[in-house]
Coordinates of C-alpha atoms (C1' of nucleotides) in Angstrom, one line a residue:
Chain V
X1 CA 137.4 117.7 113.4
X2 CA 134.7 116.5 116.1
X3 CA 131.4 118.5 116.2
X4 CA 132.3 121.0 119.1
X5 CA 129.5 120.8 122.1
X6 CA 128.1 124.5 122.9
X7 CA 127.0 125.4 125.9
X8 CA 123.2 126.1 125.7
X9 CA 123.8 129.8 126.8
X10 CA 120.8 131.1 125.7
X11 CA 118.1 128.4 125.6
X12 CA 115.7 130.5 124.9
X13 CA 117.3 131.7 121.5
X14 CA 118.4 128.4 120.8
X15 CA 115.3 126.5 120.9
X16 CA 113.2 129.4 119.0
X17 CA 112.8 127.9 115.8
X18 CA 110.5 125.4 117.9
X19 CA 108.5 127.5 119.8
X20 CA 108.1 129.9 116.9
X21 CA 106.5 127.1 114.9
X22 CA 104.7 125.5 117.9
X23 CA 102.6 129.0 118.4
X24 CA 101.7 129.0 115.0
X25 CA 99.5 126.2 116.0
X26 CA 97.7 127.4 119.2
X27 CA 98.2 130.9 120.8
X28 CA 101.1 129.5 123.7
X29 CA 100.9 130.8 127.4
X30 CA 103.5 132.5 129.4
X31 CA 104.2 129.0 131.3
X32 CA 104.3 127.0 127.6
X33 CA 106.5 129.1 126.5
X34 CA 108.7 128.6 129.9
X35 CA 108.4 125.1 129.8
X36 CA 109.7 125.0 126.1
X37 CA 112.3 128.2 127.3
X38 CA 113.1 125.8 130.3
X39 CA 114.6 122.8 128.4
X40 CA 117.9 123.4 128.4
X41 CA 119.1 122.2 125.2
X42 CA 122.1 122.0 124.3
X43 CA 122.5 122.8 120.5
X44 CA 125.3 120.7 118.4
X45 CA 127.1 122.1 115.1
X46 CA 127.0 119.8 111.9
X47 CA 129.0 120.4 109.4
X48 CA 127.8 119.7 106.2
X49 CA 127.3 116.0 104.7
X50 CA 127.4 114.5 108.5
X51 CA 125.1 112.0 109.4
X52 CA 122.8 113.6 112.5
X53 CA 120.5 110.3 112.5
X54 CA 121.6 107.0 111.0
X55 CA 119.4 104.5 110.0
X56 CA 119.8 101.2 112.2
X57 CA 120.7 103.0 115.2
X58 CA 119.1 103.8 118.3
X59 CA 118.2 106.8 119.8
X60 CA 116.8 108.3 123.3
X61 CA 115.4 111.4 122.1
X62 CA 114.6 113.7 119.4
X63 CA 116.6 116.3 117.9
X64 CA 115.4 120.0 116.6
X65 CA 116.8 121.4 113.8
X66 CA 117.6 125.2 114.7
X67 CA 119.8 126.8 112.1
X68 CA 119.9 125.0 108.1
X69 CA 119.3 122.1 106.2
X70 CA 118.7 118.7 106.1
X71 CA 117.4 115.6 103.9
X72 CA 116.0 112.5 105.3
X73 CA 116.0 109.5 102.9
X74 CA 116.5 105.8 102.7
X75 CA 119.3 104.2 100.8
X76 CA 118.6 101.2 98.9
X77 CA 120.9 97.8 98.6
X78 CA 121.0 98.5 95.1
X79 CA 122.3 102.0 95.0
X80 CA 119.2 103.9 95.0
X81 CA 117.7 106.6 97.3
X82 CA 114.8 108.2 98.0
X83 CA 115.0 111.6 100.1
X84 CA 111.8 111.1 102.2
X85 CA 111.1 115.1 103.0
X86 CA 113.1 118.7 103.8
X87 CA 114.1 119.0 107.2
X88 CA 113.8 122.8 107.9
X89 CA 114.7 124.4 111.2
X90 CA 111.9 124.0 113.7
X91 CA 111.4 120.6 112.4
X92 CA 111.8 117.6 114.5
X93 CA 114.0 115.3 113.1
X94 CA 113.9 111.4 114.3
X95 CA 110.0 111.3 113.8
X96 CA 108.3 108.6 113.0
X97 CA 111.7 106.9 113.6
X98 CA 112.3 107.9 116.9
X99 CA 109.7 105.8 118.7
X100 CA 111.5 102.2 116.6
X101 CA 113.8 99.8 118.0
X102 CA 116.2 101.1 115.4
X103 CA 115.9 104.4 113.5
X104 CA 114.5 103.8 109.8
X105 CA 116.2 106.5 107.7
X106 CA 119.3 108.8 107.6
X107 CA 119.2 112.2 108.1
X108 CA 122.0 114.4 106.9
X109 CA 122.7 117.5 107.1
X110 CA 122.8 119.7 103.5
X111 CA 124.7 122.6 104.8
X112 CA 126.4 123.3 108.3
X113 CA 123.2 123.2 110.5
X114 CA 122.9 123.2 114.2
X115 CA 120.7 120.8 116.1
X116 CA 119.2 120.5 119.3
X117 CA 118.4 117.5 121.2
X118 CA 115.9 116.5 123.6
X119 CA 115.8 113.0 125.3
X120 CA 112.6 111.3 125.6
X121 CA 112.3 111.7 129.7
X122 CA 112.6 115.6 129.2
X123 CA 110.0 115.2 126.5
X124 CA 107.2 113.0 128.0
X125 CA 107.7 114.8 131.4
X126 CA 107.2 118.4 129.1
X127 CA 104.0 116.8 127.4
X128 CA 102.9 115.2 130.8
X129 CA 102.9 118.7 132.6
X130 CA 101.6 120.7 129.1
X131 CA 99.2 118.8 127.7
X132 CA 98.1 121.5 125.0
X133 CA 102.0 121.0 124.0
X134 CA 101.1 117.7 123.5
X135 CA 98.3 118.3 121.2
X136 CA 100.3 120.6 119.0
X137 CA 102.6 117.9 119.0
X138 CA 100.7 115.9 117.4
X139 CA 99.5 118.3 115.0
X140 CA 103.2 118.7 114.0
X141 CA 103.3 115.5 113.7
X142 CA 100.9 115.3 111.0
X143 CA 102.1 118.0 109.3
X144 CA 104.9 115.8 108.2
X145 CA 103.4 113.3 107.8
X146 CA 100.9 114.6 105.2
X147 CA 103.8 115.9 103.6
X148 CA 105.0 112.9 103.3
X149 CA 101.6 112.2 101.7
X150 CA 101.7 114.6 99.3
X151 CA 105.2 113.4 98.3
X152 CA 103.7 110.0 97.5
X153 CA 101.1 111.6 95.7
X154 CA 103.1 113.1 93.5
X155 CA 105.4 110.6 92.8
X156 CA 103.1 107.6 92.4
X157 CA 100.2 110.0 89.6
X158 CA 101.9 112.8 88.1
X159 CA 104.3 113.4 85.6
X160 CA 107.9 114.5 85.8
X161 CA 107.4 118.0 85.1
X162 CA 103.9 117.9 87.5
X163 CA 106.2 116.7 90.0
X164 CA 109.0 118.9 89.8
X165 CA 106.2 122.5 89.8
X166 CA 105.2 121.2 92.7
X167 CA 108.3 120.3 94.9
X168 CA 109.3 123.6 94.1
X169 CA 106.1 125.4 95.0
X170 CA 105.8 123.5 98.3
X171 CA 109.4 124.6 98.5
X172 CA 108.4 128.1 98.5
X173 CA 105.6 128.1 100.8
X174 CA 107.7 126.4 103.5
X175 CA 110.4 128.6 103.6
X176 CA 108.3 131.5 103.4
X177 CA 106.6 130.3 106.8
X178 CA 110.1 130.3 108.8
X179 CA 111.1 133.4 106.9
X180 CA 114.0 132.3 104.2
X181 CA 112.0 132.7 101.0
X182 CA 110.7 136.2 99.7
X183 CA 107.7 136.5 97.8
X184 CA 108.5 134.4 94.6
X185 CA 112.2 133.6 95.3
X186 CA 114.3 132.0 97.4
X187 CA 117.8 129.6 97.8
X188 CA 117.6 126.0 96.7
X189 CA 119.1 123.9 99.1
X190 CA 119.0 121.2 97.2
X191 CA 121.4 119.8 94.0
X192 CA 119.5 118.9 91.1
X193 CA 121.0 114.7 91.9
X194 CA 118.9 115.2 95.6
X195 CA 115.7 116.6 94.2
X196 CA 115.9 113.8 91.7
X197 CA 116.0 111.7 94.8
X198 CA 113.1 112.8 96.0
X199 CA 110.9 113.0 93.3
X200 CA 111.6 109.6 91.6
X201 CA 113.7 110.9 88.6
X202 CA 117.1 110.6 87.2
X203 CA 119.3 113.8 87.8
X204 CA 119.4 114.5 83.5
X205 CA 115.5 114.1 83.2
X206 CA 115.2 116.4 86.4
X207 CA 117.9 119.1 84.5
X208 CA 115.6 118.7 81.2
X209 CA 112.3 119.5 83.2
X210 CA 114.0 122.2 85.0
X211 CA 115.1 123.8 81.5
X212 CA 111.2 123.0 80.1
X213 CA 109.6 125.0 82.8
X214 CA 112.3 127.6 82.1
X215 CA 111.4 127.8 78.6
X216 CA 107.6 127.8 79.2
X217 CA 108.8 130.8 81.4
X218 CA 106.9 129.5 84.8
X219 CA 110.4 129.9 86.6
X220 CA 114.0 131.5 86.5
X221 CA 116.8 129.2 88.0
X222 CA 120.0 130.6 87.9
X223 CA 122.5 128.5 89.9
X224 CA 121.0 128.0 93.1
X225 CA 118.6 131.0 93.1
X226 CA 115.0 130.1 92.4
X227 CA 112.3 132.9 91.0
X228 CA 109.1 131.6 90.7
X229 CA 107.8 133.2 87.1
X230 CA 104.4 132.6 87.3
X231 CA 102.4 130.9 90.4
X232 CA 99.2 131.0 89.1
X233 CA 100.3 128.7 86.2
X234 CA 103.0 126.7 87.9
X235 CA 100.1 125.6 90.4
X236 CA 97.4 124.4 87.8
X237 CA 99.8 122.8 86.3
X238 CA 100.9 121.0 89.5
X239 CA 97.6 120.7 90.7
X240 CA 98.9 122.4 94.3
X241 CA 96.8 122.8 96.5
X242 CA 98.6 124.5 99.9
X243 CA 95.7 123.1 102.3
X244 CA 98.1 120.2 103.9
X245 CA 100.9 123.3 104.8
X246 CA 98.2 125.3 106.2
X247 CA 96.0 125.8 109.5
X248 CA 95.3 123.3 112.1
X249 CA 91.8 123.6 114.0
X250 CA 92.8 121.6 117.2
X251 CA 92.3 124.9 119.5
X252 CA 88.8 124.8 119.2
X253 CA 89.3 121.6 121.7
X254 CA 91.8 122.5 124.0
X255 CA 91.2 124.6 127.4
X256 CA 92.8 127.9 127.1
X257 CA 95.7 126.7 129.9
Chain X
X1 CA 69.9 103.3 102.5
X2 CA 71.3 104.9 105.8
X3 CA 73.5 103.7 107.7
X4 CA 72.4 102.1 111.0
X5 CA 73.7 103.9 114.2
X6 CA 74.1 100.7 116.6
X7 CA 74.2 101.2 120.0
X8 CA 76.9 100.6 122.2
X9 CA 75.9 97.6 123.9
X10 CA 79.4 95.8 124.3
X11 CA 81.8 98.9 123.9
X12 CA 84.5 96.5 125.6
X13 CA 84.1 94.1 122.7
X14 CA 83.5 97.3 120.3
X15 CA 86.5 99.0 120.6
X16 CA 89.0 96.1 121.1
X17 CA 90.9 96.1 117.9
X18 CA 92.4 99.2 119.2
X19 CA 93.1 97.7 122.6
X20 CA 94.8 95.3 121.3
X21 CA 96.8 97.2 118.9
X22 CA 97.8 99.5 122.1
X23 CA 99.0 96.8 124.1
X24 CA 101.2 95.3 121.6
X25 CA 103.2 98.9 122.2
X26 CA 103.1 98.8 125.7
X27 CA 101.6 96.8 128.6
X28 CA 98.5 98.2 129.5
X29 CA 97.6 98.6 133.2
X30 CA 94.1 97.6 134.4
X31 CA 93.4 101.0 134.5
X32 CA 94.1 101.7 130.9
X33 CA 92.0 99.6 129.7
X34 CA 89.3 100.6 131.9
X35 CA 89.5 103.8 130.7
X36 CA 89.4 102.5 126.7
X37 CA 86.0 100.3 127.4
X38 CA 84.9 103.0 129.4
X39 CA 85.0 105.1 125.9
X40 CA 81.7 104.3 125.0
X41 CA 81.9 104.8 121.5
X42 CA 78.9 104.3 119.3
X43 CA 79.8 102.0 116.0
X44 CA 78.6 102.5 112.5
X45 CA 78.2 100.1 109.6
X46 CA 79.4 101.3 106.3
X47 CA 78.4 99.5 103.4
X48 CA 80.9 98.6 100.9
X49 CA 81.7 101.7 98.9
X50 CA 80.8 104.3 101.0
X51 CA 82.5 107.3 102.3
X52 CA 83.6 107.0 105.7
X53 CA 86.2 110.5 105.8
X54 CA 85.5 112.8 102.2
X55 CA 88.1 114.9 101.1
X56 CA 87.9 119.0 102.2
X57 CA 84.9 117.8 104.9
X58 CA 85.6 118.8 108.2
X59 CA 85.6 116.3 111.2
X60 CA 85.6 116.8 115.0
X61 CA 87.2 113.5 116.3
X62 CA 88.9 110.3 114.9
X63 CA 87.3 107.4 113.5
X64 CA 88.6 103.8 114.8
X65 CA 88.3 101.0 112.4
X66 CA 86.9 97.9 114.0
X67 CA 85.9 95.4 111.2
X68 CA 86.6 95.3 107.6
X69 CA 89.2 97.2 105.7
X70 CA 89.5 100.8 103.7
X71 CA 91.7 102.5 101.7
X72 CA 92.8 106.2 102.3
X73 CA 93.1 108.1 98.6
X74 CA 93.4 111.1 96.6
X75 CA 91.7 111.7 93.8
X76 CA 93.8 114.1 91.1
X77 CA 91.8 116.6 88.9
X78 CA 92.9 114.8 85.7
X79 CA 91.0 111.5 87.2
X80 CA 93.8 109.8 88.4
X81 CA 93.7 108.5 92.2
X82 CA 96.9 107.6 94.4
X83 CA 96.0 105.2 97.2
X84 CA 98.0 106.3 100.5
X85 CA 97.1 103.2 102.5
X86 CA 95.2 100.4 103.5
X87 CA 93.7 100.3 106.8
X88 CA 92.8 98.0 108.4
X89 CA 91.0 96.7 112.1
X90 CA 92.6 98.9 114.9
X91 CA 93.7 101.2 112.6
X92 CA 93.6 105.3 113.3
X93 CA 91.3 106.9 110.2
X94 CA 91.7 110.5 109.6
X95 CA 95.4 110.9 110.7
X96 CA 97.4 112.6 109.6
X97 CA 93.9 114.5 108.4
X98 CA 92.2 115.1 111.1
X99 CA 93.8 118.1 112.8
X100 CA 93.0 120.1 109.8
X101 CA 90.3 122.5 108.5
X102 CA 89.4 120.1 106.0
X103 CA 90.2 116.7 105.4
X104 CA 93.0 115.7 102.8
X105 CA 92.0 112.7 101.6
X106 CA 88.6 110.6 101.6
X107 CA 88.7 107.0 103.3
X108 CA 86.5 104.4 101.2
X109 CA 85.2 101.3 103.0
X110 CA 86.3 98.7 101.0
X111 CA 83.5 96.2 101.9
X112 CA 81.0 96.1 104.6
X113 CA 82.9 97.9 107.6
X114 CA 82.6 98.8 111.4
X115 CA 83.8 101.7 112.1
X116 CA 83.4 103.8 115.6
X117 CA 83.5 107.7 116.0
X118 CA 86.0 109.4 119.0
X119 CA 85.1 113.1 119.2
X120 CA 88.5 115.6 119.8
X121 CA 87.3 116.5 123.5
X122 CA 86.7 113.0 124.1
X123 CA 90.4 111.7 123.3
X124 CA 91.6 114.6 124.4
X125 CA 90.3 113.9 128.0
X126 CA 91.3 110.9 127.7
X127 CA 95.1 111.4 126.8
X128 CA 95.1 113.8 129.5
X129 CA 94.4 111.1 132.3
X130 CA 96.1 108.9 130.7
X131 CA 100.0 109.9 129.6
X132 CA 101.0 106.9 129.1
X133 CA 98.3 105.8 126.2
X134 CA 99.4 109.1 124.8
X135 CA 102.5 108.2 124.5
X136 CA 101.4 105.1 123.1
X137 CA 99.4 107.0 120.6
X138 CA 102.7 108.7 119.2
X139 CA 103.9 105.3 118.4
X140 CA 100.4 104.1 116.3
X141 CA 100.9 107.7 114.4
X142 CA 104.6 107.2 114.1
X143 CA 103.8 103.8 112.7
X144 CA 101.2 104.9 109.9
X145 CA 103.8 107.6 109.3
X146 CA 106.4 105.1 108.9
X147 CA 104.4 103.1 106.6
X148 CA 103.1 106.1 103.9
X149 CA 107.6 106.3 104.3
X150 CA 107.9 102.9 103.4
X151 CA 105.5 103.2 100.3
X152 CA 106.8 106.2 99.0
X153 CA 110.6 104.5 98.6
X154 CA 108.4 101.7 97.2
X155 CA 107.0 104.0 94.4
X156 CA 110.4 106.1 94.3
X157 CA 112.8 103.8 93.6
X158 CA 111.8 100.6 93.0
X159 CA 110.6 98.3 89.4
X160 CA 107.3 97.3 89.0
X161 CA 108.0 94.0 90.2
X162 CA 110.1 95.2 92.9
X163 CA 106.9 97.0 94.5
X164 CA 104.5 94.1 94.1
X165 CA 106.7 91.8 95.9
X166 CA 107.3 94.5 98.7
X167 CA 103.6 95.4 98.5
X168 CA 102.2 91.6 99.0
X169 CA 104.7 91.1 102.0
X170 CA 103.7 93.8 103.5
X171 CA 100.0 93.2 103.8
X172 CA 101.4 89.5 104.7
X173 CA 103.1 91.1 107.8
X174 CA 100.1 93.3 108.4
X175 CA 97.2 90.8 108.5
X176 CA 99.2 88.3 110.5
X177 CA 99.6 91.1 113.1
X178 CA 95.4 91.2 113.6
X179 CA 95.8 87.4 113.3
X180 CA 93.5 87.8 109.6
X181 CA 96.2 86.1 107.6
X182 CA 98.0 82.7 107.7
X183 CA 101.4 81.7 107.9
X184 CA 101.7 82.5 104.2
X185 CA 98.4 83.1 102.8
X186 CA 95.8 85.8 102.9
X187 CA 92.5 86.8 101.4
X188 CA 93.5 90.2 99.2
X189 CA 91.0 92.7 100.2
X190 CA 92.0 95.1 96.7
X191 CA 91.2 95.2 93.3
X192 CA 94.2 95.1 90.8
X193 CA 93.4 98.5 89.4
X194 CA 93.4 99.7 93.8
X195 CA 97.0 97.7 93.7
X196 CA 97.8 99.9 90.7
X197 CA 96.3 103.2 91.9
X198 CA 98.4 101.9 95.3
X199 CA 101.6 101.4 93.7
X200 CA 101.5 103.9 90.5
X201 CA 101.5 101.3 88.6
X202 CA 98.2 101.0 85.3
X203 CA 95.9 98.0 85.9
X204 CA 97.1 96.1 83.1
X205 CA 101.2 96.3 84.5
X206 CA 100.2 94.8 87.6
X207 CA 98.3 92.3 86.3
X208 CA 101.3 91.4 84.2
X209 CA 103.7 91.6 87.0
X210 CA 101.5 89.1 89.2
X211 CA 101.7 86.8 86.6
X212 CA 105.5 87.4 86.3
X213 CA 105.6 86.5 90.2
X214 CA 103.4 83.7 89.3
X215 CA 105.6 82.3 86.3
X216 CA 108.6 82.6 88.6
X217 CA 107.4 80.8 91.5
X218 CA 107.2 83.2 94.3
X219 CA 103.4 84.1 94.6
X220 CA 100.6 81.8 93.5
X221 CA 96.9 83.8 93.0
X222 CA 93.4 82.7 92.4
X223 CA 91.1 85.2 92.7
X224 CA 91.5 87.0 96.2
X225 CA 93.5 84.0 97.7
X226 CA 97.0 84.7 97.2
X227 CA 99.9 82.3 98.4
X228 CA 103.6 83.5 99.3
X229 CA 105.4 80.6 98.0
X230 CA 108.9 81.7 98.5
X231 CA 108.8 84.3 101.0
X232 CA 112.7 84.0 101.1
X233 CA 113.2 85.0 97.4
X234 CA 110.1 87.3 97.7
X235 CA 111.9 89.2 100.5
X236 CA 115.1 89.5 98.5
X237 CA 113.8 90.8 95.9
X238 CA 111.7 93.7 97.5
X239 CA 114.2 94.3 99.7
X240 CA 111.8 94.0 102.6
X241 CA 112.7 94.9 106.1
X242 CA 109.6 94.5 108.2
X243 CA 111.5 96.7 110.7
X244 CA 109.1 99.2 110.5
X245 CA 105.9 97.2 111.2
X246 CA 107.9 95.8 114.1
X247 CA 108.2 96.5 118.1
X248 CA 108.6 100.3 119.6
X249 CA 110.8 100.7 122.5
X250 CA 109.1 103.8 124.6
X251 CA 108.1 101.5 127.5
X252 CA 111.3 101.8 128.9
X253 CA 110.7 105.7 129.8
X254 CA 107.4 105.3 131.0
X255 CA 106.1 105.0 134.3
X256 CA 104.1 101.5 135.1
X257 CA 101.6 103.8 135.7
Chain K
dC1 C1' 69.8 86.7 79.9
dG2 C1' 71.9 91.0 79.8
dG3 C1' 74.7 93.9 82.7
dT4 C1' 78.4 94.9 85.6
dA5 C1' 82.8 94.3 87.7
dC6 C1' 87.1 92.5 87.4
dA7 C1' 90.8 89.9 85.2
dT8 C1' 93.6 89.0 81.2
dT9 C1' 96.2 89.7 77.1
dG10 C1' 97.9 92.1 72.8
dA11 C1' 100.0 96.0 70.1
dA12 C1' 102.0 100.3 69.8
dG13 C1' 103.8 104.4 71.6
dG14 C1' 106.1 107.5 74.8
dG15 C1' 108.2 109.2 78.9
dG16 C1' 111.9 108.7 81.5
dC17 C1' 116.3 106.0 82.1
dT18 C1' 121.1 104.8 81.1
dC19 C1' 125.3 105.8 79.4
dA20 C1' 128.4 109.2 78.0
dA21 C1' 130.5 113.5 76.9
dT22 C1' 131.1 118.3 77.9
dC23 C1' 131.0 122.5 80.4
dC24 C1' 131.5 125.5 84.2
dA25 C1' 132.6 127.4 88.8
dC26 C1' 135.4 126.9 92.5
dG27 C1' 139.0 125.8 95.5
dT28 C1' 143.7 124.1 96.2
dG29 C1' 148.4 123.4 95.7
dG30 C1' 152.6 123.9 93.1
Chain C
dC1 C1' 149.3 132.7 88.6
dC2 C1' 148.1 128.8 86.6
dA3 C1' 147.3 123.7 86.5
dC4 C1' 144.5 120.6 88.3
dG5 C1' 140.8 118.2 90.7
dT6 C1' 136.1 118.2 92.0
dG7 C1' 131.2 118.8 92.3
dG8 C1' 127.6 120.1 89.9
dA9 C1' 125.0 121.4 85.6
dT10 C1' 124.0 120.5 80.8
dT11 C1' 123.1 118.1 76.7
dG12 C1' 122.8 114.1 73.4
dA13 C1' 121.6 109.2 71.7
dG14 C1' 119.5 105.0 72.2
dC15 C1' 116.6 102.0 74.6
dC16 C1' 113.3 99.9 77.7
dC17 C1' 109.8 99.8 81.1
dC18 C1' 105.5 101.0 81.5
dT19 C1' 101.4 103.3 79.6
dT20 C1' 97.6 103.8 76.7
dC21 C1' 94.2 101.9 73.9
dA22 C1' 91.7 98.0 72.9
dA23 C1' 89.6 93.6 72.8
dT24 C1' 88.3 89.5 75.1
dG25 C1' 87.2 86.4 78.9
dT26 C1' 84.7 85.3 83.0
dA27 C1' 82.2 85.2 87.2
dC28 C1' 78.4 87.0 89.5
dC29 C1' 73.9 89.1 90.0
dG30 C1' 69.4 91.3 89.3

DNA sequence: CGGTACATTGAAGGGGCTCAATCCACGTGG
DNA sequence: CCACGTGGATTGAGCCCCTTCAATGTACCG
């Protein structure tokens, strides 16, 4: 079954996840939020396990990811993987890759998601005109990547069960910010073989730790629902600090539009 | 002792590492790099040791390193440390930090540096006038991004050995690129307890896996001086693509200027 | 000459891996 | 309606890579 091509109807809907996350950056003006409305999109449905960026190929543009889930990672010649970060929707997927002669990872979707896609001439003529866009760009930008730093953090000094507290509190706090997670709950998109992936651990060790922060009563995992027992505890022991999820300060600098 | 505050006699000469590490991304017009000498940056000598970026400080600009090298690190609360990267001349410091409230990680000069000091409205001006070296910028980000990528696979997924090997190619590739390292030879500006705090690897292991490297013919090192006998072998066994310290390819949707 | 920083090497222990078996939920087709 | 296949979770046994702890060596420097 090809991926059907729809029509960008409602651009504005479609490209929301973007903007929503863009203006919780810097406060966005009517004509940002026209210029981002104004794209003209058009959103693509992957079904689940396809391949949206492959590593070694080439691409014009960037894609958004509007609606579900996907991993980015790196497969080894000798069978391994590591999944690099979460791509949640109003996340840009293709960055830092996208600027390369050849993309450096695979991104795949988890779940059917929908992506939009924006080709670099649309983009650098948006940024030219917006410059504040740009800026928050950037900001985005390093968002990931100090995620990405955090990720190394934890795999390179802390422990197995350090590691796995704190995927799943930064886990939390992300999909609280786009609205998917409650309080101390939400879905995990993520099979326990793909978190051991991205943590550095083999799938049984990550099934024991799971099972010792269950008995230690820090969490409830039932199947693919998550209930965070006890944050204050889960965090000291993961040594969490939310700081790189949080606020940006670039406003300060920027002219009001 | 303080540090010195030199003045910005030569800022064409002063800020050049980063000229040149812009035009290997793109061919800079004659304007461009007016407008880069025209920065007038002041530079700052910091002695071997010293802070240049502490952890939960807050900065207004980026700092550009000019001579020398540091290391970007976190320090854990049970006294462990994981070393992000190494920069080097040219090289961004405080991204992905700097947009923050407070910084995420401290940057340590690891012997007598030159660093100079960009304030936010500053670059911002200048990114502004200048599309095209914003652009540009993307790709520098995108590159450090790609790199912190690179190392965490390394510490993911790969054997002691495995990241050593990848490790001393990599700062092979690197130095050659700001023309500090020979065609298979360089000075090795860490400490093997920075290579272990780099690689999440204890002091003694890495010591153990040079000599392994050593014993099997691939590396020779005496003291700093390290020699890539068989970069071939090397190469195969880290599974090192240097695609990702390679070329970008946004020129070709930017205007000439 | 003593102190500091770094490199080197050994011994013992443990955290996490590998290999393997089992279980369970679910979908699918006979 | 059940047999079967599949993807994922769970658990056990043994082992090995790497850590920890410790001692020693060595160059450099005040």
């Amino acid at each position: 079954m090809a991926s059907p091509l729809q029509t960008a109807a409602d651009p504005q809907h479609l490209i929301e996840p973007l903007t929503q996350k863009l203006s919780g950056v810097i406060a966005l003006t009517a004509e940002e939020r026209a210029a981002l409305a104004g794209l003209q999109v058009p959103s693509r449905r992957m079904p689940r396990g396809r391949e949206i960026v492959s590593a070694g190929r080439k691409y014009d543009g960037v894609f958004v990811l509007l609606d579900g889930a996907a991993i980015r990672y790196r497969a080894l010649r000798n069978g391994r993987r590591q999944v690099l970060n979460l791509v949640l929707p109003g996340d840009f997927i293709g960055f830092p890759a996208c600027f390369y002669e050849a993309a450096l990872y695979t991104v795949a979707a988890l779940n059917d998601a929908v992506v939009s896609w924006i080709p670099f001439p649309t983009l650098f003529a948006l940024l030219q005109r917006q410059p504040r866009l740009s800026a928050t760009l950037f900001c985005c930008f390093s968002s990931e990547a100090a995620m990405v730093g955090e990720h190394l953090i934890d795999v390179g000094r802390r422990s197995a069960l350090e590691r796995v507290a704190h995927f799943l509190l930064e886990l939390l706090t992300r999909l609280q910010a786009i609205g998917q997670a409650a309080e101390r709950s939400y879905r995990m998109p993520l099979t326990q073989e793909l978190i051991g992936d991205a943590l550095g651990l083999s799938m049984p060790h990550v099934n024991r730790t799971l099972r010792q922060l269950r008995e230690d009563g820090l969490v409830i995992i039932d199947g693919q629902h998550v209930v965070i027992e006890d944050i204050e505890s889960l965090a000291a022991l993961a040594d969490f600090e939310r700081g790189y999820l949080g606020r940006f300060r670039i406003a300060d600098f920027l002219d009001p539009g």
